[in-house]
Short mmCIF file of C-alpha atoms and ligand atoms in Angstrom, two decimals:
data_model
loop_
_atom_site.label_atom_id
_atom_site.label_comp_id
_atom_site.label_asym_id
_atom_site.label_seq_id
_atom_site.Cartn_x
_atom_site.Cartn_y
_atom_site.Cartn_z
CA UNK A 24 31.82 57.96 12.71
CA UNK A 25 31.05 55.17 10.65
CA UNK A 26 28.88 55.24 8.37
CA UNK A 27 25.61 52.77 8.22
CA UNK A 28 25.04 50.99 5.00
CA UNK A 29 21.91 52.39 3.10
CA UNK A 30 21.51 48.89 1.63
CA UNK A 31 19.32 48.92 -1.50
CA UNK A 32 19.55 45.02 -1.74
CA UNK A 33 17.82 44.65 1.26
CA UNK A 34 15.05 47.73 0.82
CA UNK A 35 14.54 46.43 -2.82
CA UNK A 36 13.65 42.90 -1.78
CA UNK A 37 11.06 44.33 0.81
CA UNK A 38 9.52 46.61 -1.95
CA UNK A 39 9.55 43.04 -4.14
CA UNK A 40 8.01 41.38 -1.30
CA UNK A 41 5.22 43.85 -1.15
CA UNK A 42 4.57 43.80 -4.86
CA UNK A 43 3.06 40.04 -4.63
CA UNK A 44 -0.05 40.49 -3.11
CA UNK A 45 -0.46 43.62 -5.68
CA UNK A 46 0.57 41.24 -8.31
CA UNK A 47 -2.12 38.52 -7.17
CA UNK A 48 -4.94 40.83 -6.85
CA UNK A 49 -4.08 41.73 -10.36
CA UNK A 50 -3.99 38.36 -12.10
CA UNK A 51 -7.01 37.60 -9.72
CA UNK A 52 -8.56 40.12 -11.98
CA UNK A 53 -7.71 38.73 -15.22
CA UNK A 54 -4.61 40.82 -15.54
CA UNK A 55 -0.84 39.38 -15.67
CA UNK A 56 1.21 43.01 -15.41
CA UNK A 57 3.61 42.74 -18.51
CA UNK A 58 6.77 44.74 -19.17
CA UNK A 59 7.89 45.11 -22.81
CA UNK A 60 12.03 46.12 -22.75
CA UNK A 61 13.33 47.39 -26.03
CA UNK A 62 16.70 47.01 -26.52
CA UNK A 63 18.82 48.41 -29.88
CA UNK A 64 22.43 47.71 -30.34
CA UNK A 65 24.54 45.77 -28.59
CA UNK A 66 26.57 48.10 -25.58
CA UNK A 67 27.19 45.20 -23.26
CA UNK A 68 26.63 46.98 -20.03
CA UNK A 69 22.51 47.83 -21.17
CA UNK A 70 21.97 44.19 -21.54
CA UNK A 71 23.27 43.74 -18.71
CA UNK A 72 20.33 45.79 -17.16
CA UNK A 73 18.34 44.68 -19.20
CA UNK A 74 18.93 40.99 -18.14
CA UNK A 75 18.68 41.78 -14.45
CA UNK A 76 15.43 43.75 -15.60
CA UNK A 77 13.96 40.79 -17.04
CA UNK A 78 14.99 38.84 -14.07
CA UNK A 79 13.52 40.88 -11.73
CA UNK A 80 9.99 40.39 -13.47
CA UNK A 81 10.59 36.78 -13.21
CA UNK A 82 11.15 37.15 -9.56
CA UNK A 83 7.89 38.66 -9.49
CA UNK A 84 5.57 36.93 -11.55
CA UNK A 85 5.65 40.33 -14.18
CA UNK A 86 5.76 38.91 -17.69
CA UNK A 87 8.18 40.43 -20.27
CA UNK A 88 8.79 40.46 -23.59
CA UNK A 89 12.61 41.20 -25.18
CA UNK A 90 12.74 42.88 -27.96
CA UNK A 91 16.29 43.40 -29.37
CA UNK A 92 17.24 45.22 -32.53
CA UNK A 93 20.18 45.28 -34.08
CA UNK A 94 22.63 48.86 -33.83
CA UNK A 95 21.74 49.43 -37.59
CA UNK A 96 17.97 50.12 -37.27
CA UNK A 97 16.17 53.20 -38.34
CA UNK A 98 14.63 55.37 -35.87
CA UNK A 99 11.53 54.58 -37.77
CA UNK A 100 11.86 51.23 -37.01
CA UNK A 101 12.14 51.68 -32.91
CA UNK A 102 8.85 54.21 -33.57
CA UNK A 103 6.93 51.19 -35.15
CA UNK A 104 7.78 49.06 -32.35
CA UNK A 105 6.49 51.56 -29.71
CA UNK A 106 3.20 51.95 -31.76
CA UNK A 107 2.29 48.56 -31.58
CA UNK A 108 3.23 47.84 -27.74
CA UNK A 109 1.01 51.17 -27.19
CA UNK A 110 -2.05 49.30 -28.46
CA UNK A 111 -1.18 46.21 -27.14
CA UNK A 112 -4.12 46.17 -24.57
CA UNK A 113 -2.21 43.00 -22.66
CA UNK A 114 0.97 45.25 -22.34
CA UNK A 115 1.55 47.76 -19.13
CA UNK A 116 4.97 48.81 -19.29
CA UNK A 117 7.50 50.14 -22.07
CA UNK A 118 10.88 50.54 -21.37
CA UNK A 119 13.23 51.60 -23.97
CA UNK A 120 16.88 50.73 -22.82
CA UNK A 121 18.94 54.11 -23.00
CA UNK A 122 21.83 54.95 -24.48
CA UNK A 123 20.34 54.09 -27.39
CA UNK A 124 22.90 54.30 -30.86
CA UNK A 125 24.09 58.00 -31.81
CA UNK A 126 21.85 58.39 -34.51
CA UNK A 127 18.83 58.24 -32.56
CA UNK A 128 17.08 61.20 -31.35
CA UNK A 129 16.09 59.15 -27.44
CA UNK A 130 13.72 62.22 -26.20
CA UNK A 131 11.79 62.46 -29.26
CA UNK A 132 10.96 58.77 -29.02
CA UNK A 133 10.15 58.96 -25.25
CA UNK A 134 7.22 61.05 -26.50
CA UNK A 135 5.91 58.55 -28.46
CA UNK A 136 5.54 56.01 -25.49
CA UNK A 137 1.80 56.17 -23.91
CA UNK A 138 2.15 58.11 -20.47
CA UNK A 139 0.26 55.21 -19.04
CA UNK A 140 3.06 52.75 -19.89
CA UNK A 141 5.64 55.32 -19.60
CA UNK A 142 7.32 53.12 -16.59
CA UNK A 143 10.98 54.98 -16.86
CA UNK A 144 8.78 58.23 -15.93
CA UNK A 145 10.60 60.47 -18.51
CA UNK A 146 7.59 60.96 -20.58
CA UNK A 147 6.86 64.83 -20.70
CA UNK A 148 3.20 64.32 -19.47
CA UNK A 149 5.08 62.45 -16.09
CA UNK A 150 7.99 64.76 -15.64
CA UNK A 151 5.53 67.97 -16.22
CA UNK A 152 3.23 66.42 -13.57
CA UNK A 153 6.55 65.90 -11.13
CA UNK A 154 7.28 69.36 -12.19
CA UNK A 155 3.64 70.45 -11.26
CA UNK A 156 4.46 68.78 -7.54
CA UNK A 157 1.80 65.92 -8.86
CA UNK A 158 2.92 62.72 -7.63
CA UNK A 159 0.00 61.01 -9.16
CA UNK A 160 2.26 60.29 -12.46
CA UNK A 161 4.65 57.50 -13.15
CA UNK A 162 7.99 58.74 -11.18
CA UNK A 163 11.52 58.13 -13.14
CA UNK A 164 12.31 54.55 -11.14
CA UNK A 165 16.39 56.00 -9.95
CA UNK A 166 15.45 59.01 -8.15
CA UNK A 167 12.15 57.68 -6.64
CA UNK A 168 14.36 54.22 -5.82
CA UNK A 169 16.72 57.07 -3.63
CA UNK A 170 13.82 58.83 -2.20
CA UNK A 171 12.22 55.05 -0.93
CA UNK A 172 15.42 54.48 0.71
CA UNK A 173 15.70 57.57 2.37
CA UNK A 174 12.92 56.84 3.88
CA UNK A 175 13.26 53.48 4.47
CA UNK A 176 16.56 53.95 6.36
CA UNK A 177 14.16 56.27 8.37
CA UNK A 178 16.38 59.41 7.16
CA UNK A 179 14.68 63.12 7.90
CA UNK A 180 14.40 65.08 5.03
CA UNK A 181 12.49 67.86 6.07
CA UNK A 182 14.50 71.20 6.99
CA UNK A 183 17.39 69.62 5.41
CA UNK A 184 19.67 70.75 2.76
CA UNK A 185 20.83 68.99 -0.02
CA UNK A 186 23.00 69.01 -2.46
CA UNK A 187 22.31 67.04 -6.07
CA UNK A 188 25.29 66.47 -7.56
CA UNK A 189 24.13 66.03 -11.68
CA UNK A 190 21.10 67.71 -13.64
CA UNK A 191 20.47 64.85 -15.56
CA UNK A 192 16.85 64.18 -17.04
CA UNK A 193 16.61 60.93 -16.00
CA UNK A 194 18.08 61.42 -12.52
CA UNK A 195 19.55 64.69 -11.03
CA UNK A 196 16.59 67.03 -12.29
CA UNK A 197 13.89 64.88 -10.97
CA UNK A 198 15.67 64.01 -7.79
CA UNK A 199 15.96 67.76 -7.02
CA UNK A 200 12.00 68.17 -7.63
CA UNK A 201 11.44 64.78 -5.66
CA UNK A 202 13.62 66.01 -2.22
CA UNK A 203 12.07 69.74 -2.79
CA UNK A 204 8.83 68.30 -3.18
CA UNK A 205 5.85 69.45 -0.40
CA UNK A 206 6.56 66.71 2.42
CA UNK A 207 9.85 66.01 1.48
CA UNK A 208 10.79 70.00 2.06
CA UNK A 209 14.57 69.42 2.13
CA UNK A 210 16.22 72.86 0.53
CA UNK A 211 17.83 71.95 -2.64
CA UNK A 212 20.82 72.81 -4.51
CA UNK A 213 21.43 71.49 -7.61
CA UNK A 214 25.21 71.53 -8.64
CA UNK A 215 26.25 70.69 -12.48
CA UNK A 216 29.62 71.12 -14.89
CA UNK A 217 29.77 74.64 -14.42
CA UNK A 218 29.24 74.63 -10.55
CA UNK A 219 32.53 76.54 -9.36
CA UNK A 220 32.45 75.90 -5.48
CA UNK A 221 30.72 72.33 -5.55
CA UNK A 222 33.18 71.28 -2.75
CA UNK A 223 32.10 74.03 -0.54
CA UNK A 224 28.46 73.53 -1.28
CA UNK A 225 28.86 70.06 -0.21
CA UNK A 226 30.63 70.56 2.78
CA UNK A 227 27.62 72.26 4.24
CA UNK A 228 25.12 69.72 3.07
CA UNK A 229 23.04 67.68 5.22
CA UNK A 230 22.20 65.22 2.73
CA UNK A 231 24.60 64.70 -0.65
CA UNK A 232 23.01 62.73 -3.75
CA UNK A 233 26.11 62.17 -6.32
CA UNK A 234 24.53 61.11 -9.75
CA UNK A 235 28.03 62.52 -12.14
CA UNK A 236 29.29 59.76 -13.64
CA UNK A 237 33.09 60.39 -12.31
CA UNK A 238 34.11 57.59 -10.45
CA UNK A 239 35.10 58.52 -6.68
CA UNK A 240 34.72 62.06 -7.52
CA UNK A 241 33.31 63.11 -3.92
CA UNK A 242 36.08 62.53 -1.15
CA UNK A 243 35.90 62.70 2.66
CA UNK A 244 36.72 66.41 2.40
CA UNK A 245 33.73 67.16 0.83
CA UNK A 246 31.82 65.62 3.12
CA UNK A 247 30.51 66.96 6.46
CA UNK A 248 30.56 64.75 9.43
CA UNK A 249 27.31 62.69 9.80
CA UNK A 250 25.92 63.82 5.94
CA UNK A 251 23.81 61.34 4.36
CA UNK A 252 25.57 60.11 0.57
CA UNK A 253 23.48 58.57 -1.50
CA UNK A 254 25.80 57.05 -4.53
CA UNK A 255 23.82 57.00 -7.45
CA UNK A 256 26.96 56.65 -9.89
CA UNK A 257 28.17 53.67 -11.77
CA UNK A 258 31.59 53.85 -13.65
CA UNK A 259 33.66 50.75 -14.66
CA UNK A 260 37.50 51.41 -13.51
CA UNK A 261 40.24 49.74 -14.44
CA UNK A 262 41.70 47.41 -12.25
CA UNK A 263 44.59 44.91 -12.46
CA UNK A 264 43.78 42.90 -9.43
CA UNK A 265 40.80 42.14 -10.06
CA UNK A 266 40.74 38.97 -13.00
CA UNK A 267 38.65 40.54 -15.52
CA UNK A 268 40.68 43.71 -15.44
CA UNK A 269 38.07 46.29 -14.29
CA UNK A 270 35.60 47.12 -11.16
CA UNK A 271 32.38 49.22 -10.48
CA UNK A 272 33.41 52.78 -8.56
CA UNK A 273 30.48 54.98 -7.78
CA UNK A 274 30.65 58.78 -7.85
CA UNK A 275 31.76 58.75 -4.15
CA UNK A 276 35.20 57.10 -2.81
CA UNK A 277 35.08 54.59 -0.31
CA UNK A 278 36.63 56.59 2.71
CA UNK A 279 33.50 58.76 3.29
CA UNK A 280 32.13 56.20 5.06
CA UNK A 281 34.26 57.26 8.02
CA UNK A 282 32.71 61.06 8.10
CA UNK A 283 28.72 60.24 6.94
CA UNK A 284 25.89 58.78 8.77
CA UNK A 285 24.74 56.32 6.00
CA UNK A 286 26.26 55.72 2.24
CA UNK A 287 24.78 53.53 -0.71
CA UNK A 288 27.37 51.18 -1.42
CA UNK A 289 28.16 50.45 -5.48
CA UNK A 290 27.36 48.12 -6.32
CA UNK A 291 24.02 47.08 -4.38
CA UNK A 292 22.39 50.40 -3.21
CA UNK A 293 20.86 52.61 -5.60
CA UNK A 294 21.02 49.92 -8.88
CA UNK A 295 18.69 47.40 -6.84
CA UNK A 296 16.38 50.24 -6.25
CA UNK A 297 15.74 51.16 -9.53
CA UNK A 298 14.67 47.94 -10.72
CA UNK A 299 12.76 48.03 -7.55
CA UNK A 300 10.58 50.77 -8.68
CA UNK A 301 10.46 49.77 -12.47
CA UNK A 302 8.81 46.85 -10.85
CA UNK A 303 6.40 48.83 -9.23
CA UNK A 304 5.73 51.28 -12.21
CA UNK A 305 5.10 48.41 -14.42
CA UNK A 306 2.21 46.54 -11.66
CA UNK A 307 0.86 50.17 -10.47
CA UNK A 308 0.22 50.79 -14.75
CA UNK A 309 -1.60 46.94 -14.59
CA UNK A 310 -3.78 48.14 -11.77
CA UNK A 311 -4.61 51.51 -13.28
CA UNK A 312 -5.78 49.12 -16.90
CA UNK A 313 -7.95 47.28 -13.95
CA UNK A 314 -9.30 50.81 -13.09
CA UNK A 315 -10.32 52.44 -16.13
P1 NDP B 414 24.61 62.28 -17.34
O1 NDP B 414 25.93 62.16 -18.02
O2 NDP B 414 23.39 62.39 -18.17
O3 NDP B 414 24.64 63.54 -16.36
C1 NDP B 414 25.74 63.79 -15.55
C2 NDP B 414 25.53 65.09 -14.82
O4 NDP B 414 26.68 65.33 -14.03
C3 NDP B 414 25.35 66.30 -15.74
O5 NDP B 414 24.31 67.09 -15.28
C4 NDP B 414 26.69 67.02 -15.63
O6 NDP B 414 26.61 68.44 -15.75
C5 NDP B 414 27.08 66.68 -14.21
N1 NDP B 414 28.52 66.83 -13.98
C6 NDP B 414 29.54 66.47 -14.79
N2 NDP B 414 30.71 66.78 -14.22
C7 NDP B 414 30.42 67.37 -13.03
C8 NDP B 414 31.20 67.92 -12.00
N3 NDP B 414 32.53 67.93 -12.05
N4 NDP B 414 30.57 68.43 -10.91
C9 NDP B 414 29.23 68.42 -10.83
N5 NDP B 414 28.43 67.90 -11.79
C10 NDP B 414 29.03 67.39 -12.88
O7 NDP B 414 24.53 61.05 -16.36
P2 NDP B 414 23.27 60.35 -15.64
O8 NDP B 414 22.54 61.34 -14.82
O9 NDP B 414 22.52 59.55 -16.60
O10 NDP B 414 24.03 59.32 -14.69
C11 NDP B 414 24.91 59.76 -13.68
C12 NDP B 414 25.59 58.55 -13.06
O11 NDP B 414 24.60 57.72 -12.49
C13 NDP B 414 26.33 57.65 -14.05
O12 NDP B 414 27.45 57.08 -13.40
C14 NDP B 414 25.33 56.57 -14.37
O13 NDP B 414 25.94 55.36 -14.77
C15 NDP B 414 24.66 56.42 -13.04
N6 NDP B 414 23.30 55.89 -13.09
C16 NDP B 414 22.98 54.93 -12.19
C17 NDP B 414 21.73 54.40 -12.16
C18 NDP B 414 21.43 53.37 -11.13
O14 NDP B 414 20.44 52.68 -11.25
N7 NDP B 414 22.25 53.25 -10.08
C19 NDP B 414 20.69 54.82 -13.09
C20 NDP B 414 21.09 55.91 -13.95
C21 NDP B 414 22.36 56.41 -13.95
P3 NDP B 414 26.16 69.18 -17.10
O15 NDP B 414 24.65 69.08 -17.11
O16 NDP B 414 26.65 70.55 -16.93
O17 NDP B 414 26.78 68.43 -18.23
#
């Protein structure tokens, strides 16, 4: 078997495509959605995201505003700057650009962020909703970017199991509660660090999401003939052939494409997604400031 490409390019750009008539209908109203990206420090690869991040609203028609503080700032500082984009009535969506430097405490400043412009999703009010099976909240943009995929590609999910490879807050916890949600209703296994037979637990799963951080970590062994491996993982490897020295691996190595059904290439499956659905957090919050 060989598998079929689960090609976030392509899905993302028909998610785009179907954000311009929301967008429109918005600024028809008065409203120009507007993303606010908060950057501190300067780790090359987040401004690399952030650049594509701010390209993507320019894509769109979504306005942004940059703001980029230098590695030495206070904590206090990045909680000023959250205050005044939460009463900025013109804003929709805050994004603060993790990691952010070591001697910042990220979760406690997530909490600051108004739920309403929460567009990450890792607010406590959204997660707890996700938690509460809730759907109504703003959904962290990687795992819902997976889940649209899925079932783009037209993939089953119910009766299925699944492993989650990762428990991270921003994407393996919420991807478990997203593919063990009601209507989803895949079975759900969530393996971690301390998982001792992850191997084995993959080998049985229908659908594998790998979200580690370990590039090529999940071989063809693992994987049982006509799974679904969705690779959420983005590690820079060192390379010699390649001019600059280095290339993107995901969390899953290249041959399980003969044994799976579908695979997310890395780069340009999951990465495009998420954008994808920071783009639609960030014009479904401008529609909700129509609403209320
Ligand atoms: P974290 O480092 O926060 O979490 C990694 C998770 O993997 C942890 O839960 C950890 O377990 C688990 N883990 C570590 N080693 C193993 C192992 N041997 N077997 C099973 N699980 C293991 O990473 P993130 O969740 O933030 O990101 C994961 C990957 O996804 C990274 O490569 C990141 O770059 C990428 N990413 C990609 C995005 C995209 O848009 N494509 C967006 C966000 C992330 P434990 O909890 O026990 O430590």
């Amino acid at each position: 078997m060989v598998a079929q490409r689960l090609d976030g390019k392509v899905c993302a750009a028909e998610v785009e495509k179907d954000l311009l008539s929301r967008i429109s209908a918005c600024v028809e109203n008065g409203v120009q959605p507007h993303l606010a990206v908060v950057i501190v420090g300067d780790d090359p690869a987040s401004h690399v995201y952030v650049k594509s991040k701010v390209k993507a609203c320019e894509r769109l028609g979504i306005r942004s505003t940059h703001v980029g503080l230098p590695a030495a700032s206070t904590e206090d500082d990045v909680r000023k700057i959250i205050g005044s984009l939460n009463e900025q009535d013109d804003l929709h969506g805050i994004l603060v650009q993790s990691p952010l430097p070591s001697h910042m405490d990220e979760e406690s400043l997530t909490d600051l962020i108004d739920p309403m412009k929460d567009v990450d999703g890792f607010h406590p009010q959204n997660l707890g909703r996700l938690v509460q099976g809730r759907m109504d909240g703003m959904l962290p943009c990687t795992p819902s970017g997976v889940m649209r995929m899925l079932s783009w590609a037209g993939i089953e999910t119910e009766g299925k199991t699944a492993v989650i490879l990762g428990r991270s807050r921003i994407v393996g916890m919420p991807q478990s509660l997203l593919l063990g949600s009601k209507g989803v209703d895949s079975t759900v296994t969530v393996a971690h660090s301390r998982t001792k037979d992850t191997a084995e637990l993959c080998a049985n799963a229908d659908i594998i999401i790998a979200a580690v951080g370990r590039p090529e970590m999940v071989t063809e062994e693992w994987v049982k003939e006509g799974a679904v491996v969705v690779d959420v993982g983005i590690n820079r490897v060192d390379d010699s052939s390649r001019e600059r020295g280095w290339r993107l691996a995901g969390d899953v190595h290249p041959d399980v494409a003969k044994k799976a059904s579908w695979l997310s290439p890395v780069p340009g499956g999951v990465g495009p997604m998420t954008i994808a659905m920071l783009m639609e957090n960030t014009v479904r919050a401008a529609e909700q400031s129509i609403e209320s």
